mmCIF file of C-alpha atoms in Angstrom:
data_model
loop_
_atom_site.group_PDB
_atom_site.id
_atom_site.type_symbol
_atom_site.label_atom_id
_atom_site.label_comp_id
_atom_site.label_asym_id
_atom_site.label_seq_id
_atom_site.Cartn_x
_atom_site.Cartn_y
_atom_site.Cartn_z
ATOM 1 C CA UNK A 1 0.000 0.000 0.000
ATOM 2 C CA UNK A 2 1.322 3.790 -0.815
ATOM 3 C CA UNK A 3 0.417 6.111 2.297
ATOM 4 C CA UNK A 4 0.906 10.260 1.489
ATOM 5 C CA UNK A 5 0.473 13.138 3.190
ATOM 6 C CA UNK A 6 0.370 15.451 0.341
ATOM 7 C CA UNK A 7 1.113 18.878 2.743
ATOM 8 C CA UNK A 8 4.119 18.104 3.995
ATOM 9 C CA UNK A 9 5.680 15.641 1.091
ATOM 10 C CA UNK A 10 4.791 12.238 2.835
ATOM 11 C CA UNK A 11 4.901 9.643 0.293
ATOM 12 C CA UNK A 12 5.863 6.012 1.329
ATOM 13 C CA UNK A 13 5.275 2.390 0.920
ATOM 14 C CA UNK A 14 3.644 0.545 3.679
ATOM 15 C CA UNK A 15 3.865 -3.896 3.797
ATOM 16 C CA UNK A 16 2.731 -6.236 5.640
ATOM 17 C CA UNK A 17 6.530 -7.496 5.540
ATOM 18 C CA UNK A 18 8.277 -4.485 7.290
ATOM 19 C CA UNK A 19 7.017 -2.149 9.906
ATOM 20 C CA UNK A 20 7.061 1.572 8.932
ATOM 21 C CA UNK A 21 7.962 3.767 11.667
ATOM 22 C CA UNK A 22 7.576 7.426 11.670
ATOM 23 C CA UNK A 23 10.049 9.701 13.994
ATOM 24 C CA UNK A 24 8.328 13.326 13.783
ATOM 25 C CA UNK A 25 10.055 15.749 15.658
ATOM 26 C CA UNK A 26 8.567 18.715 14.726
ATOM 27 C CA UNK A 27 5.621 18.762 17.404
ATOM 28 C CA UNK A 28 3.422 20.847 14.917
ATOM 29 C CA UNK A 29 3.826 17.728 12.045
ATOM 30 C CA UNK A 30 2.705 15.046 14.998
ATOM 31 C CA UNK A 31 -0.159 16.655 15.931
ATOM 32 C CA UNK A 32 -1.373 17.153 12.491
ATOM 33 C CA UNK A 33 -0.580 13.813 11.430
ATOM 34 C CA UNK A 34 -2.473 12.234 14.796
ATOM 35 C CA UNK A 35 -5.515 14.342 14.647
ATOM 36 C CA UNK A 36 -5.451 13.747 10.351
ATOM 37 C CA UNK A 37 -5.219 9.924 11.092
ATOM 38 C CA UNK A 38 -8.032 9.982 13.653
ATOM 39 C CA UNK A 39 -10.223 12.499 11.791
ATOM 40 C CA UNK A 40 -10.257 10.078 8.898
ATOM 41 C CA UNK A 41 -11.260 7.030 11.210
ATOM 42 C CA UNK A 42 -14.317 9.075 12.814
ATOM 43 C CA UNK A 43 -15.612 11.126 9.694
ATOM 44 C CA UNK A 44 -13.494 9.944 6.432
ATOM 45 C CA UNK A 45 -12.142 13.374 6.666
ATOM 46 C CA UNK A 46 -8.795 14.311 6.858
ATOM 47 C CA UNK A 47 -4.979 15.360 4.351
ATOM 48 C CA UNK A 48 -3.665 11.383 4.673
ATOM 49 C CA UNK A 49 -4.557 9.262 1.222
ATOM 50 C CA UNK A 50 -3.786 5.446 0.984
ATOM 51 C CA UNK A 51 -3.866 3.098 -1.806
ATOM 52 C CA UNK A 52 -3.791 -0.092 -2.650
ATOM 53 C CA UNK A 53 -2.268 0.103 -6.142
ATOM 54 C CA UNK A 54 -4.791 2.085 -7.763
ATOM 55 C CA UNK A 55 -7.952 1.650 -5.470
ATOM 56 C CA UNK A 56 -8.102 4.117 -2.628
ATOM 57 C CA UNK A 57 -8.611 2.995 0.644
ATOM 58 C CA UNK A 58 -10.943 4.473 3.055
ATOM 59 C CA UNK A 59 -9.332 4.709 6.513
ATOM 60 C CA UNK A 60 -12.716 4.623 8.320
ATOM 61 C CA UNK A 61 -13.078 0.686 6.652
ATOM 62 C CA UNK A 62 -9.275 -0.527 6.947
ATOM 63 C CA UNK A 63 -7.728 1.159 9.725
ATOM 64 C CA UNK A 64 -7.264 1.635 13.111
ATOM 65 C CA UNK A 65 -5.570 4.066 15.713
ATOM 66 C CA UNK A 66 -4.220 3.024 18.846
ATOM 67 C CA UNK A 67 -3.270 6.088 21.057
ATOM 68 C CA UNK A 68 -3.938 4.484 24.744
ATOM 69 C CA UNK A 69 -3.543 0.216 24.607
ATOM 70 C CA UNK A 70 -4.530 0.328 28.438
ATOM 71 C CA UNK A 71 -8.167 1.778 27.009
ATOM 72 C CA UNK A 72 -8.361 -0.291 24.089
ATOM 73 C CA UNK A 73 -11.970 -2.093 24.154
ATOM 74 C CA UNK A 74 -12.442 -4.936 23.100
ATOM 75 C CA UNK A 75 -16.276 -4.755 22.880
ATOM 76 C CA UNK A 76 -16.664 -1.236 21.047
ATOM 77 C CA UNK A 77 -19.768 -0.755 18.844
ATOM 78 C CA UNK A 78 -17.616 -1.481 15.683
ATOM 79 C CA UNK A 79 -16.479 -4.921 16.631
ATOM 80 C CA UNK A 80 -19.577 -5.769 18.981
ATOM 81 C CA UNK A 81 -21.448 -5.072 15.650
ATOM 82 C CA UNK A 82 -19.670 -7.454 13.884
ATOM 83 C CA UNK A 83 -19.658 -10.464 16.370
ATOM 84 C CA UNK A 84 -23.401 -10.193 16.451
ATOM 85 C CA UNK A 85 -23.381 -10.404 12.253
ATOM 86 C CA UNK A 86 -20.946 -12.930 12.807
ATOM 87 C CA UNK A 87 -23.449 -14.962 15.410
ATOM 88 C CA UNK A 88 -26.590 -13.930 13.429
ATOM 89 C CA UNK A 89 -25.015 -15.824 10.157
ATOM 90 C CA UNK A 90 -23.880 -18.809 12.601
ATOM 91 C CA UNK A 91 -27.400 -19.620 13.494
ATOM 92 C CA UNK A 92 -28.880 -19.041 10.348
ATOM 93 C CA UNK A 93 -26.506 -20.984 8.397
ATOM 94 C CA UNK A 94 -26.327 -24.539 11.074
ATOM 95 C CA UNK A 95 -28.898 -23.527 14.497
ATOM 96 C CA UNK A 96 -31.882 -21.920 12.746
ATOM 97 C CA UNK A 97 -34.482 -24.386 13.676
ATOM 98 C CA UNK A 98 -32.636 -24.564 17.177
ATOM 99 C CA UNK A 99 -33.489 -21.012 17.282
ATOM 100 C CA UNK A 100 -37.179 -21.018 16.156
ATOM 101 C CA UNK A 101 -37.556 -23.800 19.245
ATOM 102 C CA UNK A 102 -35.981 -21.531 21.688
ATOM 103 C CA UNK A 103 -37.856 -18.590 20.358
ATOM 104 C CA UNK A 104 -40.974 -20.346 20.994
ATOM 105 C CA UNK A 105 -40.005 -21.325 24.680
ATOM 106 C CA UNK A 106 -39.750 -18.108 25.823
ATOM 107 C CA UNK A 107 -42.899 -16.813 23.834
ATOM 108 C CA UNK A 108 -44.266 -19.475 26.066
ATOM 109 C CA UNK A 109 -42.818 -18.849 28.991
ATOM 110 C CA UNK A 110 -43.856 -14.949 28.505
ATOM 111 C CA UNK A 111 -47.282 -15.903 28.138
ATOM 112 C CA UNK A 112 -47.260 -17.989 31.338
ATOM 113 C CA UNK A 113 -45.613 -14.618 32.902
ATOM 114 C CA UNK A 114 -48.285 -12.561 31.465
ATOM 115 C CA UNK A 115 -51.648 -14.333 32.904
ATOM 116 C CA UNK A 116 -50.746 -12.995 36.198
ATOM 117 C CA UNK A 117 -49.886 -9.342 35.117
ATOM 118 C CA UNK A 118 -53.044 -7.730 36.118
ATOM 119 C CA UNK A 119 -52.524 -4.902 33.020
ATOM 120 C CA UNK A 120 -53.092 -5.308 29.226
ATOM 121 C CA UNK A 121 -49.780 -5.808 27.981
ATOM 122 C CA UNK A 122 -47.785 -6.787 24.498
ATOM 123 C CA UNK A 123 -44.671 -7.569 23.657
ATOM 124 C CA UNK A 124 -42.720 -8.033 20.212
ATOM 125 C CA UNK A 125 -42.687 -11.197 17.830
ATOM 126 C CA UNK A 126 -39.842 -9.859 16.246
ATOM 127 C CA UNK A 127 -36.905 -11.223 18.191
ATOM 128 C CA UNK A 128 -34.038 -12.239 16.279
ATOM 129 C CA UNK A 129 -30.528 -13.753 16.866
ATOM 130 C CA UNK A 130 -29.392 -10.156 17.298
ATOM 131 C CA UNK A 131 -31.349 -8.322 19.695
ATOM 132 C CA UNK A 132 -31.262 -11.921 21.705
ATOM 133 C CA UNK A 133 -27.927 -11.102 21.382
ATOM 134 C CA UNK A 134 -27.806 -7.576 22.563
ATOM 135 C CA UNK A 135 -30.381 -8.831 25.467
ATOM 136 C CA UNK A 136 -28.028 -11.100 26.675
ATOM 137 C CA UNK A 137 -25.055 -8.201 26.524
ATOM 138 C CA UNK A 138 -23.340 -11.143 24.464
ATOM 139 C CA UNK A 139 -19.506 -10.111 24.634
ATOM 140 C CA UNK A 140 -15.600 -10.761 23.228
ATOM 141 C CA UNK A 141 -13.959 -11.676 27.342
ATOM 142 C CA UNK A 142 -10.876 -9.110 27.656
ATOM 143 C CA UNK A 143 -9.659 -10.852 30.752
ATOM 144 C CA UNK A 144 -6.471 -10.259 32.524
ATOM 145 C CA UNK A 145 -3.602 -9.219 29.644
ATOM 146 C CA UNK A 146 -0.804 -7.831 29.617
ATOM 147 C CA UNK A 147 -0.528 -4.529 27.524
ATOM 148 C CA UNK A 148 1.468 -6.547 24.692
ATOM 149 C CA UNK A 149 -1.498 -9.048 24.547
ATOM 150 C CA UNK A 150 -4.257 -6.561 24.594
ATOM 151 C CA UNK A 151 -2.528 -5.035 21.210
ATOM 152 C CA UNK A 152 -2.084 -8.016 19.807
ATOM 153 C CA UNK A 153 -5.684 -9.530 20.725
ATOM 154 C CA UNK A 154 -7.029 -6.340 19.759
ATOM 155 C CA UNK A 155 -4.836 -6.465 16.099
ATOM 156 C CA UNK A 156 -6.599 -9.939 15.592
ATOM 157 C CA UNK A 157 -10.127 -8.883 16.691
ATOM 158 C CA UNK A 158 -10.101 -5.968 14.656
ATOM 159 C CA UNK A 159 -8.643 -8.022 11.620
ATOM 160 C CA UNK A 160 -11.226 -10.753 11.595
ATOM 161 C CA UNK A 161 -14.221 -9.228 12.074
ATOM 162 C CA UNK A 162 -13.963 -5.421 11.202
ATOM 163 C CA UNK A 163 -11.503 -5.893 8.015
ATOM 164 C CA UNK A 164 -8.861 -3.559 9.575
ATOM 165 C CA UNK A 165 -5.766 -3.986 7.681
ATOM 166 C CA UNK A 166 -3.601 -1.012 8.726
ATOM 167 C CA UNK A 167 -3.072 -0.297 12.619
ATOM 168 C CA UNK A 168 -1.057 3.487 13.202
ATOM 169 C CA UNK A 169 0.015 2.936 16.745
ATOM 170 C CA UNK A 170 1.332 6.422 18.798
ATOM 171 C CA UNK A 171 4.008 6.557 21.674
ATOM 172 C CA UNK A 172 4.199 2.859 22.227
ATOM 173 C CA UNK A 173 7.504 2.643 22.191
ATOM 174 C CA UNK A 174 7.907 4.924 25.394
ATOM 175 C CA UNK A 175 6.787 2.076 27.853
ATOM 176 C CA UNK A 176 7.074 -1.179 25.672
ATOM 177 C CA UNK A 177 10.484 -2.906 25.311
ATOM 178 C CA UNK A 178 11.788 -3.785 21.957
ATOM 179 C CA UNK A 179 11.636 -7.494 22.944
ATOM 180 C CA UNK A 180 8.099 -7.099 23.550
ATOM 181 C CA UNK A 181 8.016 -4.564 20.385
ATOM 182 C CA UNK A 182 9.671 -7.545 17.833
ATOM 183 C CA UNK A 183 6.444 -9.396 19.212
ATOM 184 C CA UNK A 184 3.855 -7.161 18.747
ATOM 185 C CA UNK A 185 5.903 -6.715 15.093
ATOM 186 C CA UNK A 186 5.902 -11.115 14.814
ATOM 187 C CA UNK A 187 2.253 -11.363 15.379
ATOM 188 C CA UNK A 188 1.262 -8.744 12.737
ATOM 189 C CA UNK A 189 2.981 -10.469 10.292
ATOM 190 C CA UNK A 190 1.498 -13.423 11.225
ATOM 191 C CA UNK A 191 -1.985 -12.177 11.143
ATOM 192 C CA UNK A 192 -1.452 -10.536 8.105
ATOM 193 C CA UNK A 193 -1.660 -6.714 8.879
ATOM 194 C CA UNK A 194 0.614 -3.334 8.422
ATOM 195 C CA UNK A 195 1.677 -1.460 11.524
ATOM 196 C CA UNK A 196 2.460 2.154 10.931
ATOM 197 C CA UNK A 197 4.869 3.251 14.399
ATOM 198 C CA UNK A 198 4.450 6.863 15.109
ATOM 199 C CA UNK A 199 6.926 8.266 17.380
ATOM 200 C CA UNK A 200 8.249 11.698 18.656
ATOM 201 C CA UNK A 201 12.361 10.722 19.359
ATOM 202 C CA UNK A 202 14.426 8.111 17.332
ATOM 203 C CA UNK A 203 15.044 5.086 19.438
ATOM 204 C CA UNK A 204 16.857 2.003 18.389
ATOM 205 C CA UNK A 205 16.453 0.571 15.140
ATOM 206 C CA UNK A 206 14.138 -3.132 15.185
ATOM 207 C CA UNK A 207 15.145 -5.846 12.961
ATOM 208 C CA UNK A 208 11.962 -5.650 10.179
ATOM 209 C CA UNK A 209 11.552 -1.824 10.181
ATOM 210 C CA UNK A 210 11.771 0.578 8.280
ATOM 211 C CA UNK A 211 12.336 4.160 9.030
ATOM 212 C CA UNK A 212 11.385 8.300 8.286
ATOM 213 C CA UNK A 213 12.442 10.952 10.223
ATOM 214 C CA UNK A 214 10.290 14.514 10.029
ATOM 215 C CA UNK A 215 13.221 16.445 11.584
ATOM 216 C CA UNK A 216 11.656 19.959 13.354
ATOM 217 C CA UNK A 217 12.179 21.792 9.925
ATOM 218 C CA UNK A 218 9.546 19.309 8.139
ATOM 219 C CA UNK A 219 12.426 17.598 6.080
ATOM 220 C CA UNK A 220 11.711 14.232 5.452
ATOM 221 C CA UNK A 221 14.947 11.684 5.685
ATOM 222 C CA UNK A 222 14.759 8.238 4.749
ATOM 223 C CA UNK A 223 17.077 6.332 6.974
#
């Protein structure tokens, strides 16, 4: 995929192979590129383009920003959506008539209920896999992780069921070793996505990156 920035000159190749990282020291340049990246997410708005040879790429479809990993949810309204599509088809594809016996249980046992409600009362005959779902507050468990494991769970979640393709990942390198870093960088190649590493000061170079420095006078350096 080509990512560009066309305002300040930003015009690279992104793979699933290598891991770009981005070094912007001009503070100016990092905030635009942050708030750009998110804007785009949220509202398709936004000065970043990215292609996939000639088909643009919306980043509200394939990508993903991770600013905070300790607030990362795994049970947002994106993916939460998804996982109930992703149950809804499960039951209609093997556990349909399993459902329609089910459904018809607890019409039953509502009816049951309702003969000693001393009101006139009705209810819907509409219920399907999905608001059963949402009734239930069906849910992906987050457990216990570590902050390397809630990335990485959170890379494959969003991967699977939301299509996300391209994860732009701020500051992480502040409080994340590099041994833990060459894993998070492992198990994005191994599920198949690009990780775009947005930092504010060079740090040491990881085997599989590779690197671009916005210096403080918005020169771009290839190292």
């Amino acid at each position: 995929m080509t990512l560009s920035h066309y305002p300040t000159g930003l015009y690279i190749e992104i793979t699933e192979q290598e891991t770009t990282s981005l070094i912007i020291e001009n503070t100016e340049v990092m905030a635009d590129y942050v708030s750009d990246i998110k804007n785009l997410i949220e509202k398709d708005v936004g000065e970043f383009c990215l292609y996939d040879g000639d088909k643009e790429i919306k980043f509200s479809k394939r990508c993903e920003l991770i600013l905070d990993p300790w607030s990362i949810d795994y049970n947002s309204k994106r993916i939460k959506g998804k996982l109930y599509q992703l149950i809804h088809d499960i039951v209609e594809e093997q556990f349909y008539k399993d459902f329609l016996v089910a459904r018809a249980g607890l019409y039953s046992f509502l009816e049951k209920v309702i003969e000693h409600v001393p009101y006139s009362t009705i209810y819907s005959t509409d219920l399907d896999m999905n608001t059963l779902s949402k009734m239930l507050d069906l849910k992906i468990d987050q457990g216990d992780n570590t902050v390397v494991e809630r990335i990485v769970e959170y890379m494959k979640l969003m991967s699977s069921l939301c299509g996300v393709s391209v994860f732009f990942l701020v500051g992480i390198r502040a409080f994340i070793s590099d041994t833990d870093m060459m894993l998070i960088y492992k198990e994005a190649r191994y599920i198949g996505v690009i990780l775009v590493i947005i930092e504010s000061v060079e740090r040491s170079y990881l085997e599989g990156e590779h690197s671009f420095i916005i210096d403080k006078d918005k020169c771009i350096i290839k190292l």
